Coordinates of C-alpha atoms in Angstrom, one line a residue:
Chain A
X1 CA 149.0 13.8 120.2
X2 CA 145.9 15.6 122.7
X3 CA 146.1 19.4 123.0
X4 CA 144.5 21.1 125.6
X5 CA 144.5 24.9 125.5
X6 CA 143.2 27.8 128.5
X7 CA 143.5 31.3 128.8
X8 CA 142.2 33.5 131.3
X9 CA 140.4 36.8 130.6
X10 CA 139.3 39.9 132.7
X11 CA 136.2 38.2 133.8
X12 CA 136.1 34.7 132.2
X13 CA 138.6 31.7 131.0
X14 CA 138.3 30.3 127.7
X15 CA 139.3 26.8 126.7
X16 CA 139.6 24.4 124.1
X17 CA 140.5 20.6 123.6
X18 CA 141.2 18.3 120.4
X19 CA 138.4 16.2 119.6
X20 CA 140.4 13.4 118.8
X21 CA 140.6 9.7 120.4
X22 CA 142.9 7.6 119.0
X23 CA 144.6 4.2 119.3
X24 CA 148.4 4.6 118.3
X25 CA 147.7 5.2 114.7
X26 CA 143.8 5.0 114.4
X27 CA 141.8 7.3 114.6
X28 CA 138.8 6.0 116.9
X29 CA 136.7 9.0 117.3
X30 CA 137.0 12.5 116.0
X31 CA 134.2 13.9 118.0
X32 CA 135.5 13.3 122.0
X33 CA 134.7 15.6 124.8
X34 CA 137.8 15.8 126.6
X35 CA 136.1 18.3 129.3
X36 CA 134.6 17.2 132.7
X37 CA 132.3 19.6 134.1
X38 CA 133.0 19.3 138.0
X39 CA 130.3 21.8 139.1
X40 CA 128.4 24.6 137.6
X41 CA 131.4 26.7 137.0
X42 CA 134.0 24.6 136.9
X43 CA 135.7 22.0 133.4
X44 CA 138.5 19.5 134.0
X45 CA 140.6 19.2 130.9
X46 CA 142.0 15.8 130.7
X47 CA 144.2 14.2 128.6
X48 CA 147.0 11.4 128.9
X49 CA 146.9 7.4 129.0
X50 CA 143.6 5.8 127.8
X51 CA 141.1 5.1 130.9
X52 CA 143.5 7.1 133.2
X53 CA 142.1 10.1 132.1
X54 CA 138.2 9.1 132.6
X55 CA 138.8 6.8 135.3
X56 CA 140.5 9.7 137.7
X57 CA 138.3 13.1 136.0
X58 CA 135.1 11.2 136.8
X59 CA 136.5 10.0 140.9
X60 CA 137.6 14.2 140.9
X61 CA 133.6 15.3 139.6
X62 CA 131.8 12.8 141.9
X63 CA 134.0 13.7 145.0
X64 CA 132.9 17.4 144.2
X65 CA 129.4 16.6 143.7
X66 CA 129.8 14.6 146.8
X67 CA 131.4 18.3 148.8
X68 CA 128.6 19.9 147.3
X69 CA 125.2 17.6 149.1
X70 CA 127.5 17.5 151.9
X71 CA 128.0 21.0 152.5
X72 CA 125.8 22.5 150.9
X73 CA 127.6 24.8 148.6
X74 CA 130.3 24.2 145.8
X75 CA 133.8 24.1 146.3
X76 CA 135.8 26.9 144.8
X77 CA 137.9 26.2 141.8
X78 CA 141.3 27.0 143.7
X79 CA 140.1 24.7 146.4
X80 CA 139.1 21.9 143.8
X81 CA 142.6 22.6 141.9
X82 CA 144.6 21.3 145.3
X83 CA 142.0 18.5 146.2
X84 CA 142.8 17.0 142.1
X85 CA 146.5 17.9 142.9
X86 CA 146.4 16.1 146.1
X87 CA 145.0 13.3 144.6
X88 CA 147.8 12.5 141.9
X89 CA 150.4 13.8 144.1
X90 CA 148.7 10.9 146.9
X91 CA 148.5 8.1 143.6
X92 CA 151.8 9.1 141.8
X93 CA 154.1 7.0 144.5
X94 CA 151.6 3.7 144.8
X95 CA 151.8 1.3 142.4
X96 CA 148.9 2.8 140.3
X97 CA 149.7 6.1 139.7
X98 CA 147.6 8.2 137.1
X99 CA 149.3 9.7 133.9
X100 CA 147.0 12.5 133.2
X101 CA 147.9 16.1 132.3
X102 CA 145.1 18.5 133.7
X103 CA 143.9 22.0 133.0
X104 CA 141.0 23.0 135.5
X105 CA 139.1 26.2 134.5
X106 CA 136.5 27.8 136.7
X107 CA 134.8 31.0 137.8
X108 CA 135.1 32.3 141.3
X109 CA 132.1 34.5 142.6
X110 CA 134.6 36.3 144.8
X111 CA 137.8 35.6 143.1
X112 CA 136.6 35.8 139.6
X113 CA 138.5 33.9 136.9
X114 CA 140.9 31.0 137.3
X115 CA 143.0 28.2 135.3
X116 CA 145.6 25.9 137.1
X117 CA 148.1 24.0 135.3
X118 CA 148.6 20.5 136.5
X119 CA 150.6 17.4 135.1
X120 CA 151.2 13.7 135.3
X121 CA 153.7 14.5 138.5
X122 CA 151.3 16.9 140.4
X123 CA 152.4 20.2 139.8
X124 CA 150.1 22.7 140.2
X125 CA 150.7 26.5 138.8
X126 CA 147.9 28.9 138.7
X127 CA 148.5 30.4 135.2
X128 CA 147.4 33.3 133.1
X129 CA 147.5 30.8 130.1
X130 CA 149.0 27.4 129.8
X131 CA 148.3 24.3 127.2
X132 CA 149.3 20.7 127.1
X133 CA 150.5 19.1 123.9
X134 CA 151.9 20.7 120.6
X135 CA 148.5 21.8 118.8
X136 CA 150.6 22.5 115.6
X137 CA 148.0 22.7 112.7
X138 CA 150.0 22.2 109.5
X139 CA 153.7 20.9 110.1
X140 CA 152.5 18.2 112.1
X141 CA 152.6 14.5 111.6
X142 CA 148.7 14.2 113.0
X143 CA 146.5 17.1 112.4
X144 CA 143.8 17.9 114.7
X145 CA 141.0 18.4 113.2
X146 CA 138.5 20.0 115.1
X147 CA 138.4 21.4 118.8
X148 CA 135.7 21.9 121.3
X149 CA 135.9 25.4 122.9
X150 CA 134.0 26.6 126.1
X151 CA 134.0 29.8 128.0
X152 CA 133.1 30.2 131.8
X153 CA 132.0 33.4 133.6
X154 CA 129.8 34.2 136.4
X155 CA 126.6 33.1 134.7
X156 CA 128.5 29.4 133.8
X157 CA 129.8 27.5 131.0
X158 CA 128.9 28.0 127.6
X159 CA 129.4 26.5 124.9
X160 CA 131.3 28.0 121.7
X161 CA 131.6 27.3 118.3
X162 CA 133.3 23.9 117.1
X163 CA 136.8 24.6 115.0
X164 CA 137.4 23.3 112.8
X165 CA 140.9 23.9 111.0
X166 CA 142.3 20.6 110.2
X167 CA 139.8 19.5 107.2
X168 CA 141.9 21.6 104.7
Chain B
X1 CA 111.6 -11.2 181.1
X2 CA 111.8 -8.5 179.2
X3 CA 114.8 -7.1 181.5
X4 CA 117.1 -10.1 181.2
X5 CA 116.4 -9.8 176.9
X6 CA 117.3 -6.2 176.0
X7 CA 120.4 -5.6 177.3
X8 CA 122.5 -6.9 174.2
X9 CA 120.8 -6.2 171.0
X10 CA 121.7 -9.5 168.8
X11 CA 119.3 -11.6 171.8
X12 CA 115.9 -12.5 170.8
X13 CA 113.7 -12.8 173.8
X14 CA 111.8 -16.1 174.2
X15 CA 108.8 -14.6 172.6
X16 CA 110.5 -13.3 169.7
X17 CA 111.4 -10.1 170.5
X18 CA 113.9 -8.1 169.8
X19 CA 113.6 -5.7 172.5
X20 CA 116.4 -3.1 171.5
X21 CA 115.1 -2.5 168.0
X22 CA 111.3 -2.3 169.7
X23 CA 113.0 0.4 171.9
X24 CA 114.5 2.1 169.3
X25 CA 111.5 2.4 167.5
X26 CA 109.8 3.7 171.2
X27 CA 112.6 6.5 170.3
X28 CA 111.7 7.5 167.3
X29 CA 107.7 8.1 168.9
X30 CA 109.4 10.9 170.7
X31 CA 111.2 12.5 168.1
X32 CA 109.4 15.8 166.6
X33 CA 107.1 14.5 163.7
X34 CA 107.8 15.1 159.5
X35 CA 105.4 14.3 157.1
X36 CA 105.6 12.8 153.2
X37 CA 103.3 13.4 150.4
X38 CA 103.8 12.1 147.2
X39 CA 101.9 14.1 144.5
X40 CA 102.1 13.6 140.9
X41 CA 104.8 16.0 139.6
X42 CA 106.0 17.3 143.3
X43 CA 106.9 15.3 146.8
X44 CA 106.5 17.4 149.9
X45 CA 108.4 16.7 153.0
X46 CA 107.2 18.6 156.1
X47 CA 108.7 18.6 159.7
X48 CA 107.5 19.9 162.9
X49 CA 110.8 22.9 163.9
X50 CA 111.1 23.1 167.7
X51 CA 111.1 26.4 168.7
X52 CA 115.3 27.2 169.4
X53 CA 116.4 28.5 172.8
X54 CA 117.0 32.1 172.7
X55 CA 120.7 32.2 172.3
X56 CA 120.7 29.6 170.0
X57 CA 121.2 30.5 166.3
X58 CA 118.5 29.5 164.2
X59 CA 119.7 28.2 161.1
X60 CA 121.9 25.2 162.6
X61 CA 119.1 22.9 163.1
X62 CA 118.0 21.4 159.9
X63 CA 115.6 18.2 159.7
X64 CA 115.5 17.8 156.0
X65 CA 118.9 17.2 154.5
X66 CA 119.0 16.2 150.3
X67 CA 120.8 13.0 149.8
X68 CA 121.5 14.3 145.8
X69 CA 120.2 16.5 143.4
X70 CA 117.1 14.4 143.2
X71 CA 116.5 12.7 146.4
X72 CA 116.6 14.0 150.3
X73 CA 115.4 12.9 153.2
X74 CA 113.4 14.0 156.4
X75 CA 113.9 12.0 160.1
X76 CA 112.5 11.6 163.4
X77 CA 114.6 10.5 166.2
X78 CA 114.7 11.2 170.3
X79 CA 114.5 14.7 170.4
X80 CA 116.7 16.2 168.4
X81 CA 118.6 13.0 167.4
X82 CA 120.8 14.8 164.2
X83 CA 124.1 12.4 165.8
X84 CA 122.8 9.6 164.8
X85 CA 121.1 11.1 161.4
X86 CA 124.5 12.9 160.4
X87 CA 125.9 8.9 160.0
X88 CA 122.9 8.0 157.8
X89 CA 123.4 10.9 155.9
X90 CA 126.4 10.9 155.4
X91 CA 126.9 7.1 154.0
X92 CA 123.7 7.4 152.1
X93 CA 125.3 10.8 149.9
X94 CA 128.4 9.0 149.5
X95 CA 126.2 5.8 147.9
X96 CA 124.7 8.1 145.7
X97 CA 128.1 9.4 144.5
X98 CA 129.3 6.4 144.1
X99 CA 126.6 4.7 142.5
X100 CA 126.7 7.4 139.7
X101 CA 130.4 6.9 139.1
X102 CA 129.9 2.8 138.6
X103 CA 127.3 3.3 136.5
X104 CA 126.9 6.7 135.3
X105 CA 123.5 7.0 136.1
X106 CA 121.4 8.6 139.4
X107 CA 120.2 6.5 141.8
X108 CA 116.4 5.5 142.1
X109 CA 114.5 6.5 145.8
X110 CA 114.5 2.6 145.7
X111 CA 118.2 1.7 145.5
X112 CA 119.0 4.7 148.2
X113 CA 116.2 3.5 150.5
X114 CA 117.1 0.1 150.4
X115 CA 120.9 1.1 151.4
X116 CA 120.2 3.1 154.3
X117 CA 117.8 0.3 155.5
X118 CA 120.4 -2.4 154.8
X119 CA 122.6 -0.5 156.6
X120 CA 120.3 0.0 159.8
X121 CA 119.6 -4.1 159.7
X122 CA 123.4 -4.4 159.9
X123 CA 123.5 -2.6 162.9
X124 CA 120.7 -4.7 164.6
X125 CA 122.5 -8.0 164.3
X126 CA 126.2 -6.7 165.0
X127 CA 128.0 -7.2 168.3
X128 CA 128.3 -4.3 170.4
X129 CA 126.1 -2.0 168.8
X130 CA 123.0 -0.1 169.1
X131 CA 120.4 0.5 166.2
X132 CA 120.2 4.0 165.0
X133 CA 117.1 6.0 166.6
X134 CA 115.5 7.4 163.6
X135 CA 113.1 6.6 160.8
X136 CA 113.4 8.4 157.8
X137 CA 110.8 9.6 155.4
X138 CA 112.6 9.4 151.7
X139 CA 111.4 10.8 148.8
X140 CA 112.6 12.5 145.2
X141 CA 112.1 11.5 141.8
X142 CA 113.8 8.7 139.8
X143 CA 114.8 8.8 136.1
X144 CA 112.1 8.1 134.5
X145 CA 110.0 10.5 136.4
X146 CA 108.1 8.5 138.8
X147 CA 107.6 10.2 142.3
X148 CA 108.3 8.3 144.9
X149 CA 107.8 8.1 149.0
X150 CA 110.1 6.0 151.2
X151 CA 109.8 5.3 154.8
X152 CA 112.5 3.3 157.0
X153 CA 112.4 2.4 160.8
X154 CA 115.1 1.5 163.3
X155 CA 114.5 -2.7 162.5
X156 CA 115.3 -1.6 158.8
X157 CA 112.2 -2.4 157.3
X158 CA 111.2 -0.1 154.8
X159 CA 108.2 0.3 152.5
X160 CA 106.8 2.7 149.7
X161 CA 103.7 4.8 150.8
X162 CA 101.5 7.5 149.1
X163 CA 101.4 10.0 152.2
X164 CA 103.0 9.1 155.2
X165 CA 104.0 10.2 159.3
X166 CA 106.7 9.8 161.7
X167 CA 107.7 10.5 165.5
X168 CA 105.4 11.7 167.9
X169 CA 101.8 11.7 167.2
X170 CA 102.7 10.3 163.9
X171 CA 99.2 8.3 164.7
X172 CA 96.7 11.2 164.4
X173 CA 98.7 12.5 161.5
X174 CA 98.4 9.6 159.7
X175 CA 94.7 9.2 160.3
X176 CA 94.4 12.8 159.1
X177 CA 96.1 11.7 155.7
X178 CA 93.8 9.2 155.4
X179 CA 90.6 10.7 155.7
X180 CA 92.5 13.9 153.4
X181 CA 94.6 11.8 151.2
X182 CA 92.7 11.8 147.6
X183 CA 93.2 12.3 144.1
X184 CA 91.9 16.0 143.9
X185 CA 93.9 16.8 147.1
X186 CA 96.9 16.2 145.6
X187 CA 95.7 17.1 141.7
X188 CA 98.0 20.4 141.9
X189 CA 101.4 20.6 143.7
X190 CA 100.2 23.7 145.6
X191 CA 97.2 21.3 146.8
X192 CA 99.8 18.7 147.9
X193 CA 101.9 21.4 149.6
X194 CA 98.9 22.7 151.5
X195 CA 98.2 18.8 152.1
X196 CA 101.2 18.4 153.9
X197 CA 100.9 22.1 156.5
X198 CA 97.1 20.9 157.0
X199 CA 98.5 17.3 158.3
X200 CA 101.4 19.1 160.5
X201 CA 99.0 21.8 161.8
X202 CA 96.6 19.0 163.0
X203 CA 99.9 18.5 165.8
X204 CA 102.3 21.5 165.9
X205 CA 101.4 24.0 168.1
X206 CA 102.4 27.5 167.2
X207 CA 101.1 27.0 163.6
X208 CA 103.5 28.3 160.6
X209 CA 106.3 29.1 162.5
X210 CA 107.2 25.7 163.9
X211 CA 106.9 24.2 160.2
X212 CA 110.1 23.7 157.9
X213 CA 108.5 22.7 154.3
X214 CA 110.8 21.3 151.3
X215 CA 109.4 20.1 148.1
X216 CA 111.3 18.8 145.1
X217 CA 109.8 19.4 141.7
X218 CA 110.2 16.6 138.5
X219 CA 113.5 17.6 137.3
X220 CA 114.3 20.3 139.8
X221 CA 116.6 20.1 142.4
X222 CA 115.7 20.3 146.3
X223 CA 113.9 23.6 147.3
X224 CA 113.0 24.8 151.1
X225 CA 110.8 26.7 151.6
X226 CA 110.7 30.1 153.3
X227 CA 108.9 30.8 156.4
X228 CA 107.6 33.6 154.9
X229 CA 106.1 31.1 151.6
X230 CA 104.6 29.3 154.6
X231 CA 103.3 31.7 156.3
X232 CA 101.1 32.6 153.3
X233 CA 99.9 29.0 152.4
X234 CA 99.0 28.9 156.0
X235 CA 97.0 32.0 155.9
X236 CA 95.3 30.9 152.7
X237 CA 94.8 27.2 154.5
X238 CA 92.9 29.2 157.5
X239 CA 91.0 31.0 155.5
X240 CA 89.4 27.9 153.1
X241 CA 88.5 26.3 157.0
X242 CA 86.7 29.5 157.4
X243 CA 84.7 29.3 154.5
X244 CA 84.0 25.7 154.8
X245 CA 83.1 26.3 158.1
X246 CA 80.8 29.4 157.1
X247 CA 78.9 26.8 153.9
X248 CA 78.5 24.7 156.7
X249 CA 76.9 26.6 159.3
X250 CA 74.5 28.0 156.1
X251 CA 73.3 24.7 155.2
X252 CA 72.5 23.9 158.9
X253 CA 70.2 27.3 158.9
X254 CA 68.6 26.7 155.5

């Protein structure tokens, strides 16, 4: 089970996201970045079927990067929460739709902080805090254990120390 | 016989001539000229500004666009000719994009060139279309660090040069590159900056004003230039002709 974790400060958003990729009940890789960076102050948190999730994060960072040589300037995060949105909501009736739960965090130079809340069905809340999954550390059937954490504010992302709570 | 050959542009002429592509590339003569240099840790791409009309807001006219974070590209066209540019443009930064998300890695000034000629040549041999009036000056860096220097014409030739010219009196800049073009005047990137405002002086008029200047720097994105940043390289480049012209005009009287 993936967790995926946001909440949103005064001036920046934290997240954090499981390390794990597995393969029903193997464990392939226990060091996975589940974070896409769209832009210099934006991370796509992706989790949900395997190649779904790199398959549509990547098309969602090189359409950005593609707004951004076009124009000139990046798009916002609120802006680049509704083009993701619009994409799944556009995919989920074809007969290919993604299964992907989303968190996007990102830093607004005029609106400040922001994290948005989207799932496999495209819905799209702007949220002071939201999460995907169960995260449960010690009742749990599979215990996580590590996560990759990251904060964004106006200067950009940052990385923050690995956790690692599982290993006990 | 060249009237009856040039109307549709997939008819070869009887002496082998394609006459709308040659007209094309009569276009691009007129367009206002840009210059490429290709140093050893910078590229320089320099291009002649016409002077706006009064009301007209400066900023909107830009000649040097970046195709990505490591390649962009200058033009020359009939005056002016952004329309058909903006097309270019446009597929080429998509290509890049694209390319990256197939296989995860930047595109080389090769691979870009090499589309946007492919995709003029298509547009010489198609039914019912023109060719596109520009040539484009390419350059950037590729991922290994190698500079490189592009240039593509309407026919959709293109090939690699150290220093290169395009639109109108692309000629006498060329020949100025030539005679200018050596190892020690590109051994700095301020040298090969200065390299490229000496070879557009040779033609603009109005001196710094007229001269929009962007470099790119090994791992650095795209940066223009101010006209304020040119107007002091220009100052310093008029006063190292004094000088040489002052050691000059001493070893004549000695």
């Amino acid at each position: 089970m993936e967790y995926l974790i946001g909440i949103q400060g005064p001036d920046f958003v934290l997240v954090a996201a499981d390390n794990v990729a597995a393969s029903s009940i193997i464990q392939m890789k226990h060091d996975y970045d589940k974070m896409f960076k769209l832009s210099e102050k934006i991370l796509l948190l992706c989790v949900g079927e395997a190649g779904d999730t790199v398959q549509f994060a990547e098309y969602i960072q090189k359409n950005v990067q593609l707004y951004k040589m076009r124009n000139g300037y990046e798009l916002s995060p609120a802006a680049a929460a509704n083009f993701t949105r619009k994409n799944l909501a556009d995919y989920l009736r074809s007969r290919t739709p993604y299964h992907v739960n989303l968190l996007l965090a990102g830093y607004d130079d005029t609106d400040g902080p922001g994290l948005y809340y989207m799932d496999y069905l495209s819905s799209l809340a702007k949220a002071p805090f939201a999460a995907h999954g169960y995260g449960l550390n010690k009742r749990f059937i599979l215990n996580l254990p590590s996560f990759t954490v990251r904060l964004i504010d106006k200067e950009g992302i940052h990385d923050l120390e690995k956790l690692t709570l599982g290993t006990k | 016989m060249a009237a009856r050959y040039d109307r549709a542009i997939t008819v070869f002429s009887p002496d082998g001539h394609l006459f709308q592509v040659e007209y094309a590339q009569e276009a691009v003569k007129k367009g206002s000229t840009a210059v490429g240099i290709r140093g050893k840790d910078i590229v320089v791409l320099g291009v002649e500004k016409k002077s706006v009309a009064k009301l007209q807001e400066e900023r909107t006219v830009r000649k040097i666009c970046a195709l990505d974070e490591h390649v962009c590209m200058a033009f020359a066209g009939i005056p002016d000719n952004t329309a058909d540019a903006r097309i270019v443009i446009n597929r080429a930064r998509v290509e890049c994009q694209s390319h990256r998300l197939t296989v995860e890695d930047p595109v080389t000034v090769e691979y870009i060139t090499r589309y946007i000629a492919t995709l003029k040549q298509r547009y010489t041999q198609s039914n019912g279309r023109r060719p596109f009036g520009i040539s484009a000056l390419i350059v950037g860096f590729d991922y290994d660090g190698t500079p490189r220097l592009y240039q593509t014409d309407p026919s959709g030739t293109y090939h690699a040069w150290k220093a290169n010219a395009i639109g109108r009196s692309a000629k006498t800049v060329r020949e100025f590159l030539e005679k200018n073009y050596t190892e020690e005047a590109i051994a700095g990137d301020n040298e090969a900056i200065k390299l490229a405002i000496k070879a557009l002086l040779e033609v603009v008029q109005s001196g710094g004003k007229n001269i929009e200047l962007a470099v790119i720097r090994r791992n650095q994105p795209l940066k223009i230039l101010e006209s304020k940043e040119i107007e002091t390289l220009v100052t310093e480049i008029e006063k190292e002709k004094e000088e040489e012209a002052e050691k000059k005009k001493q070893k004549k009287s000695t």
